[in-house]
Short mmCIF file of C-alpha atoms in Angstrom, two decimals:
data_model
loop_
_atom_site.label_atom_id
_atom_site.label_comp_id
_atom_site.label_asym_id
_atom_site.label_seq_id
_atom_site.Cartn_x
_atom_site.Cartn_y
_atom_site.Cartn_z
CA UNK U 1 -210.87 -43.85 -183.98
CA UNK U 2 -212.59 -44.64 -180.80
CA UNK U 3 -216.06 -44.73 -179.93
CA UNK U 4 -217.43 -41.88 -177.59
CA UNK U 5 -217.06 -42.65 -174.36
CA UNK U 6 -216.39 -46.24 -174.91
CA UNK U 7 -215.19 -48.54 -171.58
CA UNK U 8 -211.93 -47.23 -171.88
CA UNK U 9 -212.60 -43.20 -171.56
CA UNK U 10 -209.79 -41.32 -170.77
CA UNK U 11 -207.59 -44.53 -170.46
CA UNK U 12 -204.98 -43.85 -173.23
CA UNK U 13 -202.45 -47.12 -172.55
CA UNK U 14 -202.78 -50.93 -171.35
CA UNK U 15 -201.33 -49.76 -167.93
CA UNK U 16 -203.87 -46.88 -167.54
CA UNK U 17 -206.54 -49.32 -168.21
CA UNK U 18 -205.43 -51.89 -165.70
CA UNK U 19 -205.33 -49.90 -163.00
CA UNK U 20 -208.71 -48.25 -163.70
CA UNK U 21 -210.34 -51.44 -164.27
CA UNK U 22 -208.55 -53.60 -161.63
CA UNK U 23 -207.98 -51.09 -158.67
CA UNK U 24 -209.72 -47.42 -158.66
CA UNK U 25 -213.04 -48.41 -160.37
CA UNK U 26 -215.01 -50.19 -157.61
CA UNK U 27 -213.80 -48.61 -154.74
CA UNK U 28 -215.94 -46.96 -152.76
CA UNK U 29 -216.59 -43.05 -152.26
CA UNK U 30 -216.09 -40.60 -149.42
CA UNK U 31 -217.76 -37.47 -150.75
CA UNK U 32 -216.29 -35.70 -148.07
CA UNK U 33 -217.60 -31.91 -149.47
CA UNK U 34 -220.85 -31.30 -150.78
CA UNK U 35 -224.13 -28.90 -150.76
CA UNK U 36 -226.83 -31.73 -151.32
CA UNK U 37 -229.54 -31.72 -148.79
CA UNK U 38 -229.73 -33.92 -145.95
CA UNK U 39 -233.20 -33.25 -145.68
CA UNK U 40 -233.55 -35.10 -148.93
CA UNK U 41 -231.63 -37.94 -148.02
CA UNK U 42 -233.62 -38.49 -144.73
CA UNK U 43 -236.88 -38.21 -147.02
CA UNK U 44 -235.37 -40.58 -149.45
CA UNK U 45 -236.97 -38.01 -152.29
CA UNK U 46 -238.15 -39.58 -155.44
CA UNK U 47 -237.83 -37.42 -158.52
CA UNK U 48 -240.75 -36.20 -160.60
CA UNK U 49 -238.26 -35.99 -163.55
CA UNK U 50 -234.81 -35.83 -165.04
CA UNK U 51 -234.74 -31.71 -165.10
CA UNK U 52 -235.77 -32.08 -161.01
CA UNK U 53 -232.99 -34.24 -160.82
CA UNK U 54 -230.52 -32.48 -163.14
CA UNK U 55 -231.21 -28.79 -163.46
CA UNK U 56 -232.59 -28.18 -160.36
CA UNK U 57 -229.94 -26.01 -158.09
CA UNK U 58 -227.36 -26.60 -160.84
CA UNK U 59 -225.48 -23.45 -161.67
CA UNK U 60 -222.89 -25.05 -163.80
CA UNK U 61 -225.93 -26.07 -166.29
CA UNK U 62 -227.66 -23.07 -166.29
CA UNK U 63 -224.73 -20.69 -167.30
CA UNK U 64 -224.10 -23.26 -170.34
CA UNK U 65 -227.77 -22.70 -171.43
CA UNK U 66 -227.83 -18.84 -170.63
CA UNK U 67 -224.95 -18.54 -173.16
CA UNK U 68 -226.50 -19.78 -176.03
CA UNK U 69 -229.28 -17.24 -175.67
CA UNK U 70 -232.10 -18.89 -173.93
CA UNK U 71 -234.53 -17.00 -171.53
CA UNK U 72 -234.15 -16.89 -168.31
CA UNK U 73 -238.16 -18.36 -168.10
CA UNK U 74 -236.43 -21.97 -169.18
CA UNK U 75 -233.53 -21.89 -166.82
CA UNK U 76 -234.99 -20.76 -163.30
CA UNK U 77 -238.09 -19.56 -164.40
CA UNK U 78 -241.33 -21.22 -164.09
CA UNK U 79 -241.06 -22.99 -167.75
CA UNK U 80 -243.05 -26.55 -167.82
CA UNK U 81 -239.91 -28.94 -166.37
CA UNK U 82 -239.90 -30.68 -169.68
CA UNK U 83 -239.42 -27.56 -171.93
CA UNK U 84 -236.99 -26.39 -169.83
CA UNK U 85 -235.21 -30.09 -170.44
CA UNK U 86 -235.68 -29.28 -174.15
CA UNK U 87 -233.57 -26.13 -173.76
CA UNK U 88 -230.70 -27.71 -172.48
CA UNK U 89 -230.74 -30.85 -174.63
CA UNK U 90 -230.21 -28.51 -177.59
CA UNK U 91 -227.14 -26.80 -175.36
CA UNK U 92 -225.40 -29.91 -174.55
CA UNK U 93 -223.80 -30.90 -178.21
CA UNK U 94 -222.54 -27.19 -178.58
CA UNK U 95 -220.71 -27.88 -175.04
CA UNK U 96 -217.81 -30.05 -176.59
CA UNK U 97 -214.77 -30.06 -174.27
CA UNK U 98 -216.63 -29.36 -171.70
CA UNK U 99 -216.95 -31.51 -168.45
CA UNK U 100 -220.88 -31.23 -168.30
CA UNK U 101 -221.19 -32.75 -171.53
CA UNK U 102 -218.94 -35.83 -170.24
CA UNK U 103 -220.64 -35.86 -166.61
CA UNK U 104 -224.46 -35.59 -167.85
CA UNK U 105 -223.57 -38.62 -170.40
CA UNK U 106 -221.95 -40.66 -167.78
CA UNK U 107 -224.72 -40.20 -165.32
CA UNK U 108 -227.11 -41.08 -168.50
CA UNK U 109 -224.94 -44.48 -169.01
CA UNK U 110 -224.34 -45.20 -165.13
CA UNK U 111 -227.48 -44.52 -163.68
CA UNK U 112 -229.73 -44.98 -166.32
CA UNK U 113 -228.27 -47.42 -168.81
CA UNK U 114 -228.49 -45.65 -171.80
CA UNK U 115 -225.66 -44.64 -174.06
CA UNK U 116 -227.51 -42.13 -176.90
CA UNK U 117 -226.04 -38.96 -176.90
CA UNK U 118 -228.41 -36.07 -176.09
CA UNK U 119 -229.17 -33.31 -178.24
CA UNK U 120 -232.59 -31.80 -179.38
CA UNK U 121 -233.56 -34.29 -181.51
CA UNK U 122 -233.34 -37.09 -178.42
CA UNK U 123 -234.88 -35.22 -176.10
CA UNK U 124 -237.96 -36.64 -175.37
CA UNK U 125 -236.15 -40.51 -175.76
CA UNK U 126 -234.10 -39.40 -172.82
CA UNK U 127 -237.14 -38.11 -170.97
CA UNK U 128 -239.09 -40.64 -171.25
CA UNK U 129 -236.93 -43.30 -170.63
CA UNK U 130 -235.15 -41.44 -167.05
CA UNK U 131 -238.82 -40.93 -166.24
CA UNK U 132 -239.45 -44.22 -166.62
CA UNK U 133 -236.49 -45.14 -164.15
CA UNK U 134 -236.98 -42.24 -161.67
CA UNK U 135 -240.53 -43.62 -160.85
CA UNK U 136 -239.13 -46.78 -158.85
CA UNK U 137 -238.18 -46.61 -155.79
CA UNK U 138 -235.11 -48.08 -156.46
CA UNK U 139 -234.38 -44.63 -157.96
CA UNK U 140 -235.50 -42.80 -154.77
CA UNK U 141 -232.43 -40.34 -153.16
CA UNK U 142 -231.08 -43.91 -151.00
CA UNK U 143 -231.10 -45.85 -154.07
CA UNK U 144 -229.04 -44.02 -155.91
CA UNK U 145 -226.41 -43.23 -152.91
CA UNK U 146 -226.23 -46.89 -152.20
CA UNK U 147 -225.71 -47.90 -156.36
CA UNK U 148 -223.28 -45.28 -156.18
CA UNK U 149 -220.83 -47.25 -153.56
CA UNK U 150 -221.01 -44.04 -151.45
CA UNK U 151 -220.04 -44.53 -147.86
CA UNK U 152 -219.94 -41.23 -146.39
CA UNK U 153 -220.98 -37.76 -147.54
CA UNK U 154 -220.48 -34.39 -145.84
CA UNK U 155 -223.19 -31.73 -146.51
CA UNK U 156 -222.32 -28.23 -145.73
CA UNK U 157 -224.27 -26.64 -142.49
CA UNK U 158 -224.97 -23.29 -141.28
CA UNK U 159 -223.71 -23.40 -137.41
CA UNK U 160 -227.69 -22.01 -136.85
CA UNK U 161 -228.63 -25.26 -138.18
CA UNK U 162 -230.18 -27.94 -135.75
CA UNK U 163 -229.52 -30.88 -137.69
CA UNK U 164 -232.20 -32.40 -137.00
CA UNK U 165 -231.92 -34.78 -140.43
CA UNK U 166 -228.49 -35.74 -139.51
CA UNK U 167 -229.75 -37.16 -136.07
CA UNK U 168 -232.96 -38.70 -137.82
CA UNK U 169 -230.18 -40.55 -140.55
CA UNK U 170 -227.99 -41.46 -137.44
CA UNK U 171 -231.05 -42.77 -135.56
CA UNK U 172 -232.59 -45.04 -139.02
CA UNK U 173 -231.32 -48.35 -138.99
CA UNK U 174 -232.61 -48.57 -142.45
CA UNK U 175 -229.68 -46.08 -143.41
CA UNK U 176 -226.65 -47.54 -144.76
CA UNK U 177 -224.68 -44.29 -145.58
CA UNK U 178 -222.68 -42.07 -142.77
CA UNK U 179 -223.81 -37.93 -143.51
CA UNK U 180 -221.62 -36.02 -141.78
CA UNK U 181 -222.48 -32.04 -141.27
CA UNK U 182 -219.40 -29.79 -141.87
CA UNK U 183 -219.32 -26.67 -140.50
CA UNK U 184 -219.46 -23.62 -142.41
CA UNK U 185 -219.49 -20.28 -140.18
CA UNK U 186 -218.75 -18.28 -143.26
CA UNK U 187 -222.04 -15.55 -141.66
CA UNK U 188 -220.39 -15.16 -138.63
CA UNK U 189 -217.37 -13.74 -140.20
CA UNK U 190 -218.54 -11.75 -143.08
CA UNK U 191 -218.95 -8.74 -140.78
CA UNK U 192 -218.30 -6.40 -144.14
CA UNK U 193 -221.62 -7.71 -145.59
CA UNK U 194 -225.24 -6.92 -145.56
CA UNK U 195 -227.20 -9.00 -143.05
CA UNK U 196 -223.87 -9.45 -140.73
CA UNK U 197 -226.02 -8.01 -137.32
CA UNK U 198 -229.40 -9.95 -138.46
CA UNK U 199 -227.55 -13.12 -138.90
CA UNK U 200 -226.02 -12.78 -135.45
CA UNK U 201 -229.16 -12.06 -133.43
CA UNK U 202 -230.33 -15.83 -134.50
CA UNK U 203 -226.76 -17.32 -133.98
CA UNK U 204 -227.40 -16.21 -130.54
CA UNK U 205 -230.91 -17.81 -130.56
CA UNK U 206 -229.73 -21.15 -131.65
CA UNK U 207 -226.68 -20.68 -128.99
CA UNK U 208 -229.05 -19.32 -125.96
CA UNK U 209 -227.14 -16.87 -125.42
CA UNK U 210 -226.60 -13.15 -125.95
CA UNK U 211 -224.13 -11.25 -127.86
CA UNK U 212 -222.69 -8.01 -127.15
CA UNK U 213 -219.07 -8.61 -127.40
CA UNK U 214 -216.63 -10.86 -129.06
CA UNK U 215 -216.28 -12.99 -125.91
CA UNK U 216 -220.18 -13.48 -126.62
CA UNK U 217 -219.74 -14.23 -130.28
CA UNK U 218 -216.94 -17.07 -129.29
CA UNK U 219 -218.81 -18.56 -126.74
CA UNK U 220 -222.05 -19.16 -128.84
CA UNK U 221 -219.64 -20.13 -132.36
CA UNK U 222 -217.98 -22.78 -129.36
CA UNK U 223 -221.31 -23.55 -128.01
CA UNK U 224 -222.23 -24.69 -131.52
CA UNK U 225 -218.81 -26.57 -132.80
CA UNK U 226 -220.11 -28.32 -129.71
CA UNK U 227 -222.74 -29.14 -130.77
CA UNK U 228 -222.00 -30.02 -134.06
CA UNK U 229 -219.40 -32.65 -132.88
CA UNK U 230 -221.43 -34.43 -131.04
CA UNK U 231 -223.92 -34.72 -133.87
CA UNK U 232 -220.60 -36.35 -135.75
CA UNK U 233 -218.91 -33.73 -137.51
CA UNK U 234 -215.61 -34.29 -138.73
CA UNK U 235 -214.42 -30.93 -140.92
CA UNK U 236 -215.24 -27.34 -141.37
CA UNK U 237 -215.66 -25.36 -144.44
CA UNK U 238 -214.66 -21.64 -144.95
CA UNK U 239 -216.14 -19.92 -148.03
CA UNK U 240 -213.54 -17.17 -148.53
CA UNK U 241 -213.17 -14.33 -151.06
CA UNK U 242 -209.54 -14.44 -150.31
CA UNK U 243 -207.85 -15.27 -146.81
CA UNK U 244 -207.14 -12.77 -144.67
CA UNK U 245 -204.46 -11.98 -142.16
CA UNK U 246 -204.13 -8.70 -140.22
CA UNK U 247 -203.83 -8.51 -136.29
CA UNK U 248 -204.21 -6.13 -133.37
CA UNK U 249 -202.52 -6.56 -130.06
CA UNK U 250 -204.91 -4.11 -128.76
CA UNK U 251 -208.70 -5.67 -127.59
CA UNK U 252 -210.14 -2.36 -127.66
CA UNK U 253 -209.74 -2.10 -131.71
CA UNK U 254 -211.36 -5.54 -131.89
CA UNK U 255 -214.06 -4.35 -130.04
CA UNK U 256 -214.67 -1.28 -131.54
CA UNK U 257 -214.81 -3.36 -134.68
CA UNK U 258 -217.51 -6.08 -133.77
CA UNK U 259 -219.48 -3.24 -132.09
CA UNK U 260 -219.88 -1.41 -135.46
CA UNK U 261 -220.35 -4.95 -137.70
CA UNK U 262 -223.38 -5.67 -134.68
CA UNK U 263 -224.71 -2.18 -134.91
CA UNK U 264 -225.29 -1.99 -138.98
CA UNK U 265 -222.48 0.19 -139.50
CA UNK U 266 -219.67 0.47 -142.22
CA UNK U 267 -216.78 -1.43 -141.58
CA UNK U 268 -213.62 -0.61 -143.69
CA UNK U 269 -211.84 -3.97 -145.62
CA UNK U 270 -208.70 -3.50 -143.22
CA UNK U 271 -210.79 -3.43 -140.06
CA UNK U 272 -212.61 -6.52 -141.11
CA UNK U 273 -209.10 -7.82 -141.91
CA UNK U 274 -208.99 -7.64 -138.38
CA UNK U 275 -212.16 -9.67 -137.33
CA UNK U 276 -211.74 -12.49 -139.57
CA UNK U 277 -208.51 -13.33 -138.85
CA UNK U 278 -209.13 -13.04 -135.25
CA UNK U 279 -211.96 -15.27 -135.87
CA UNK U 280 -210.45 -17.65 -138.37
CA UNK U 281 -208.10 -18.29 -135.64
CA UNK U 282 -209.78 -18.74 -132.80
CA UNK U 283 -211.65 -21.54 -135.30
CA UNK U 284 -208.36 -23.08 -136.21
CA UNK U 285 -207.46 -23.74 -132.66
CA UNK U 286 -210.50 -25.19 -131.73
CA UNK U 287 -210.64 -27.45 -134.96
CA UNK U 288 -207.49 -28.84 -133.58
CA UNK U 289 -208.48 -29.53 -130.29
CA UNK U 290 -211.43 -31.93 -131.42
CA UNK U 291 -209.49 -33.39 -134.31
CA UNK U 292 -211.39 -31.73 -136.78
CA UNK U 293 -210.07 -30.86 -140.74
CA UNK U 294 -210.36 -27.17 -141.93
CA UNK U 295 -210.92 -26.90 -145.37
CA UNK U 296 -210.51 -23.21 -146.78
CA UNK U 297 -212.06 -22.45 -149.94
CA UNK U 298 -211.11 -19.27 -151.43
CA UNK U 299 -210.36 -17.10 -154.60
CA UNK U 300 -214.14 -16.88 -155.71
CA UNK U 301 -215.53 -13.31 -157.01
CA UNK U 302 -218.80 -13.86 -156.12
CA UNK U 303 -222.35 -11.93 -157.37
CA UNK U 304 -220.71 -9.86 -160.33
CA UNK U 305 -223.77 -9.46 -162.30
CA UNK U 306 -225.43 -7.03 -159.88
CA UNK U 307 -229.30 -7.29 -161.79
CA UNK U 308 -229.31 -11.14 -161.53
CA UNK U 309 -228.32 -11.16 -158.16
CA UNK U 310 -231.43 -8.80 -157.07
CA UNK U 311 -233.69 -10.45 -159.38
CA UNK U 312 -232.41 -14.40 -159.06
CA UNK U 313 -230.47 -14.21 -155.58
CA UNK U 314 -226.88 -15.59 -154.92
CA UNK U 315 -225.30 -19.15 -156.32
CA UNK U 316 -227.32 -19.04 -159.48
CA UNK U 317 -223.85 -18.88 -161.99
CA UNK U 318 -222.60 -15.67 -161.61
CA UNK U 319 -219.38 -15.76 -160.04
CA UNK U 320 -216.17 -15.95 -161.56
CA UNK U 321 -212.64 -16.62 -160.76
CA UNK U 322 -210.63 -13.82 -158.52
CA UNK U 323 -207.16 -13.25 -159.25
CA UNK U 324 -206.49 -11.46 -155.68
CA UNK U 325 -203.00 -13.00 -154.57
CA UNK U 326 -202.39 -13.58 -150.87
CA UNK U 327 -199.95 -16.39 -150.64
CA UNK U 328 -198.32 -14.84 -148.16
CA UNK U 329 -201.51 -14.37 -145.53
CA UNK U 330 -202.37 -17.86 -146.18
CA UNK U 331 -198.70 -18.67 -145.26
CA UNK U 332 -199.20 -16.45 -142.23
CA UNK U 333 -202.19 -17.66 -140.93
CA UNK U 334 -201.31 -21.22 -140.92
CA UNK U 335 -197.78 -20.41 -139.50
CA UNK U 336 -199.74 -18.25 -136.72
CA UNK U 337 -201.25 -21.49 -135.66
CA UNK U 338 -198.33 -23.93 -136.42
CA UNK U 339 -196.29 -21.33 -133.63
CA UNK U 340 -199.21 -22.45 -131.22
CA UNK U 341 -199.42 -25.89 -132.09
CA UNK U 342 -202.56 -25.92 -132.83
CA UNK U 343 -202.50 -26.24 -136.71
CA UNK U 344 -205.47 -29.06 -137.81
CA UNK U 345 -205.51 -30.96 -140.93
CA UNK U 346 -206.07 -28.14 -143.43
CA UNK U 347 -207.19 -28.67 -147.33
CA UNK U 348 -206.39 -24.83 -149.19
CA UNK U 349 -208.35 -24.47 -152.08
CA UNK U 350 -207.76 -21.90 -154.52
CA UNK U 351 -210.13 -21.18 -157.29
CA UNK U 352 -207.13 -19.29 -159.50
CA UNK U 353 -205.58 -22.23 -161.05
CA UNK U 354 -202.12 -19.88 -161.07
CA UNK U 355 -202.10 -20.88 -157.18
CA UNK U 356 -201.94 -24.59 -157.73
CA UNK U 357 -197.61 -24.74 -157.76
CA UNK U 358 -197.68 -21.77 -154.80
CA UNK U 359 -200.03 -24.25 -152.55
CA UNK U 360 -197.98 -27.11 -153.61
CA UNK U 361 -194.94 -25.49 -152.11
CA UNK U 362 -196.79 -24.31 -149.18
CA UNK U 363 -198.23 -26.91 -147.69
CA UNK U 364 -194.55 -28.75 -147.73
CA UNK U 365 -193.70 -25.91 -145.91
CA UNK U 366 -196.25 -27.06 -142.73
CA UNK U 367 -196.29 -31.25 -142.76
CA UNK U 368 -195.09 -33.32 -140.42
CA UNK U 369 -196.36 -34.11 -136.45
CA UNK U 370 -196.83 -37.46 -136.98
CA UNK U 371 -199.96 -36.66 -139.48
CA UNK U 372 -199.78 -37.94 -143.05
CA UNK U 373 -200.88 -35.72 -145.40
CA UNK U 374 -201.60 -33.03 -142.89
CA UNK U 375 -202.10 -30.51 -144.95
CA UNK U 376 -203.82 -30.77 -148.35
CA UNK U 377 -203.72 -29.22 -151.70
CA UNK U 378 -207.47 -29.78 -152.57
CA UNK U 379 -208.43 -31.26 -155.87
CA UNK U 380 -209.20 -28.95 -158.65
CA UNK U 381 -212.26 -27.21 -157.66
CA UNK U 382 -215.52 -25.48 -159.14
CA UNK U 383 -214.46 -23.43 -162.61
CA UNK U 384 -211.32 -26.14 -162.08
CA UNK U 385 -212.54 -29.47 -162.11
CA UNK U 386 -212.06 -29.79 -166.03
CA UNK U 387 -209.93 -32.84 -167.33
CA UNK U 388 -207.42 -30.46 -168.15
CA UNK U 389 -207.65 -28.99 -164.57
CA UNK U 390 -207.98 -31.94 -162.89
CA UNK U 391 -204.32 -32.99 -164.91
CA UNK U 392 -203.20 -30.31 -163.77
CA UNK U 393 -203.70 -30.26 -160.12
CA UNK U 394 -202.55 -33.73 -160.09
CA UNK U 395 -199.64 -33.41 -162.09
CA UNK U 396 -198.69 -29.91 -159.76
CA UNK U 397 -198.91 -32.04 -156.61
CA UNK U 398 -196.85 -34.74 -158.13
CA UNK U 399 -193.82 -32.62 -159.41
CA UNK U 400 -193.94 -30.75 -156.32
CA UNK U 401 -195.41 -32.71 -153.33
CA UNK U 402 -196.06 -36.36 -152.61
CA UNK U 403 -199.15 -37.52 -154.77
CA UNK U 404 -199.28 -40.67 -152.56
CA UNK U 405 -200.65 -38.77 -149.82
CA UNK U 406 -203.04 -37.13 -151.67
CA UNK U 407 -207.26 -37.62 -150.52
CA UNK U 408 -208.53 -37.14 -154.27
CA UNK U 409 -211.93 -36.38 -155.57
CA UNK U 410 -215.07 -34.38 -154.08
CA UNK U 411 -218.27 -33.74 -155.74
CA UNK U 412 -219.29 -29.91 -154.31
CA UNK U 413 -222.59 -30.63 -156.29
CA UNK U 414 -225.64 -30.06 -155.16
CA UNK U 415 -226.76 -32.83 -157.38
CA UNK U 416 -227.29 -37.60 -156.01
CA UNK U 417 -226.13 -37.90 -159.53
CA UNK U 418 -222.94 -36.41 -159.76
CA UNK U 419 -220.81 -39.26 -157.78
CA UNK U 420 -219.77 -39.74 -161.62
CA UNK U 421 -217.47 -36.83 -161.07
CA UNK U 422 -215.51 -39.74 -158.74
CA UNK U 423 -215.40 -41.84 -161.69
CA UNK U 424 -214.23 -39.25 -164.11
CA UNK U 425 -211.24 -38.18 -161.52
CA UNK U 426 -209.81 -41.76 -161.29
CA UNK U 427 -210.31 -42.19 -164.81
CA UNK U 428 -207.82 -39.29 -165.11
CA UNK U 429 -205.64 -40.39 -162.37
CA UNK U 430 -205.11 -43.97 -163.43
CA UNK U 431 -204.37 -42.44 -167.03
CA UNK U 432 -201.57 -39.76 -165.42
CA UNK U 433 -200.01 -42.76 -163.33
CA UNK U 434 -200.26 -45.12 -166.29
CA UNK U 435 -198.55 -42.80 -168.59
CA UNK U 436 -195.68 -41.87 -166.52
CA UNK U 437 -195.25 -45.76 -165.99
CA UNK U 438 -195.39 -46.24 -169.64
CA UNK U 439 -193.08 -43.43 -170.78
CA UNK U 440 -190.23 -45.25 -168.01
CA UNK U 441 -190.53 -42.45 -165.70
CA UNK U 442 -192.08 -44.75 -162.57
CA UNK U 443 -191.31 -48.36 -162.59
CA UNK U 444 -193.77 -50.21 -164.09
CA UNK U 445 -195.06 -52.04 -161.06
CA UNK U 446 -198.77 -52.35 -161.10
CA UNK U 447 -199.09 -53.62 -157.75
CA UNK U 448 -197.35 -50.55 -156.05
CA UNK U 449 -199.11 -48.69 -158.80
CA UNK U 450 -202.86 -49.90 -158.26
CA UNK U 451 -202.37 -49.67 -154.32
CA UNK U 452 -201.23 -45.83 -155.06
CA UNK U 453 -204.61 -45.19 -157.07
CA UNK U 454 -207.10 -46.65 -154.52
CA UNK U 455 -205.61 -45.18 -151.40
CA UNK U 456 -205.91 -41.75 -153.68
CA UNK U 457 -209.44 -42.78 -155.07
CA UNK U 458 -210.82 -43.78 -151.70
CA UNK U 459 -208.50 -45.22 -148.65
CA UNK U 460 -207.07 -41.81 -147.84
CA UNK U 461 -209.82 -39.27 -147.45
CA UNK U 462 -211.05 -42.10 -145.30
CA UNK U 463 -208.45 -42.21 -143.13
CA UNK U 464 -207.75 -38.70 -143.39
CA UNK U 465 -211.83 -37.75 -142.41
CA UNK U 466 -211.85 -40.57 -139.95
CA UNK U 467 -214.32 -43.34 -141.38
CA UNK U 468 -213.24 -47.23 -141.19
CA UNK U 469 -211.55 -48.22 -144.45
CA UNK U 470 -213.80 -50.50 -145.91
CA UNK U 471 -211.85 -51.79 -148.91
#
């Protein structure tokens, strides 16, 4: 029997082992999609405690300790931070197969240097001993991106923003990490949802310019994507329900449309069809025109506990996974865009794990121009990024696409300790490559082998995103 989590975790044969240990492990890490904030990094925030630095924001913990019957007063409430740390020590052991329970202990080992396993009864040897850490400064935001081997993190920015910390970290010569804003416009095209009209009025503000028309609404999203690329942004990010594609030939429909969305009004879900794809187009083109990757997120059903969402807001752990099917508008609106050659890199994300061989096949479908990789089945995201979903997505790409190509792991966290989640995914990777070299299905050449898992671990998002490839 092994030992939990012992220096070989996940590793299941000698070749697995050998190329986690002596290629993917020290590489370093393009988080190239995340939520944390800059603001924090530019701050270099020091952490009052391990539930500031754990539970804080984290959705994924909070539904684990909401399930086991614990009030809501200990999960967002205003519960002292240490009893709230007490309520989700006693959660973790029931968690088993569970990611969390593997992430929290490797950020416990990694960051922290202690291997005993939490539960209730260890509670307060865990708290005292990450409080004891978090109070040096070598444990401040900086520190731990820089003992993390991260070189470049995207955040996730509101085109309203006026990243103002992104210039401050690009300005501090004291900063040895790249933070790159990614664009996420997802307010300017939900015209079928409540605040559409208010969010426009300060689009316009930050643009300077009016809006009446969908010219307007163009030139001020263009006036922005300006903006953001000169403040070094390198990717979009589209937070769909599911992707759209329905067009008019007629401007007057169009129109009619964004007049209603700006007014307040009722918008029907074919007629907003209509302004998203418009939209998501227009987007696509001018992504390609200043090199920039367009990552589409979709498949999330979002909010469905209707009393938590008035009483707790949005992105507090209830959503769930949509099984809405729409392979054939996703294969529409990137062929709209291949016919006008203006297709950009493109990662598809589906939350529905059922997607993962339909993307596969899909993005085949639009490769080529010279671009390797150009078009990306993402890694397993969100309700997905399991060990068994993380095998999967791999193992989908392989049998169907070229794995080679692939640009690996992300965090999506919200959290400076989750760049475990990097570890974890080569883990499984070396093990997947490992095994099919073991059971003779790959040759059993470790130097073609290792090279394979560090361009997947590391080299390739670089590349792909645009940083200098360091290693």
């Amino acid at each position: 029997m092994r030992d939990f989590m012992d220096k070989d975790f996940l590793l299941y044969n000698d070749t697995a082992k050998e190329l986690y240990h002596g290629y993917a492990a020290d590489m370093p890490i393009i988080d190239y999609h995340c939520h944390i904030n800059p603001a924090e990094i530019m701050e270099n925030r020091k952490f009052d405690n391990i539930t500031r630095a754990w539970l804080g924001g984290d959705h994924y913990k909070w539904r684990l300790i909401r399930s086991v019957g614990v009030d809501e007063h200990f999960i967002t409430g205003d519960a002292p931070d240490r009893e709230k740390f007490q309520k989700f020590a006693e959660t973790l052991p029931l968690c088993v197969g569970n990611p969390i329970h593997h992430w929290t202990h490797l950020e416990l080992r990694r960051y922290f240097g202690c291997d005993t396993v939490i539960s209730g009864e260890t509670a307060q040897e865990v708290w005292d001993l990450t409080g004891r850490k978090l109070a040096e400064d070598s444990f401040r935001v900086r520190g731990i991106i820089e003992r993390s081997n991260v070189q470049a993190i995207g955040t996730t920015d509101d085109p309203i923003d006026d990243l103002r910390h992104h210039k401050a970290l690009r300005d501090d010569t004291t900063n040895s990490v790249i933070v790159s804003p990614t664009f996420r416009p997802d307010k300017a095209i939900n015209i079928d949802k409540p605040g559409f009209a208010e969010y426009l009025a300060k689009l316009g503000e930050a643009a300077q310019t009016g809006i009446a028309t969908v010219a307007d609404l163009k030139a001020a999203l263009l006036s922005r994507i300006e903006f953001f690329n000169d403040m070094g942004c390198r990717a979009s990010d589209h937070g769909l329900d599911y992707v759209p594609f329905r067009t008019t030939d007629d401007p007057a429909v169009l129109e009619s449309i964004f007049a209603r969305g700006l007014r307040g009004e009722d918008v029907s879900e074919a007629e907003a069809e209509v302004f998203k794809t418009d939209l998501m187009l227009f987007f696509g083109r001018e992504f390609a025109r200043l090199g920039w990757v367009m990552q589409l997120h979709y498949g999330a059903m979002r909010n469905n506990n209707a009393a938590k969402l008035v009483k707790l807001g949005p992105d507090t752990g209830f959503d769930a996974i949509s099984t809405r099917e729409c392979s054939r508008t996703v294969s529409a609106f990137l062929n709209a865009l291949e016919l006008d050659g203006k297709l950009p890199r493109t990662i598809l994300y589906s939350l529905n794990p059922n997607d993962d061989a339909m993307l596969v096949s899909l993005i085949g479908a639009f490769q080529g121009g010279g671009a390797f990789g150009k078009v990306q089945h993402g890694s397993a995201w969100w309700f997905n990024d399991t060990k068994t979903g993380m095998e999967k997505q791999i193992l989908t790409l392989a049998n169907g696409g070229v794995l080679g190509a692939f640009i690996g792991m992300l965090t999506d966290s919200r959290s400076f300790l989750s760049y475990t989640r990097h570890e974890y995914f080569r883990r499984i990777l070396c093990n997947i490559l490992g095994t099919l070299a073991e059971n003779g299905e790959y040759p059993r050449d470790i130097r073609t082998l290792g090279e394979i898992a560090r361009n997947i671990s590391y080299r390739n998002a670089a590349r792909y995103f645009g940083y200098d490839v360091k290693m």
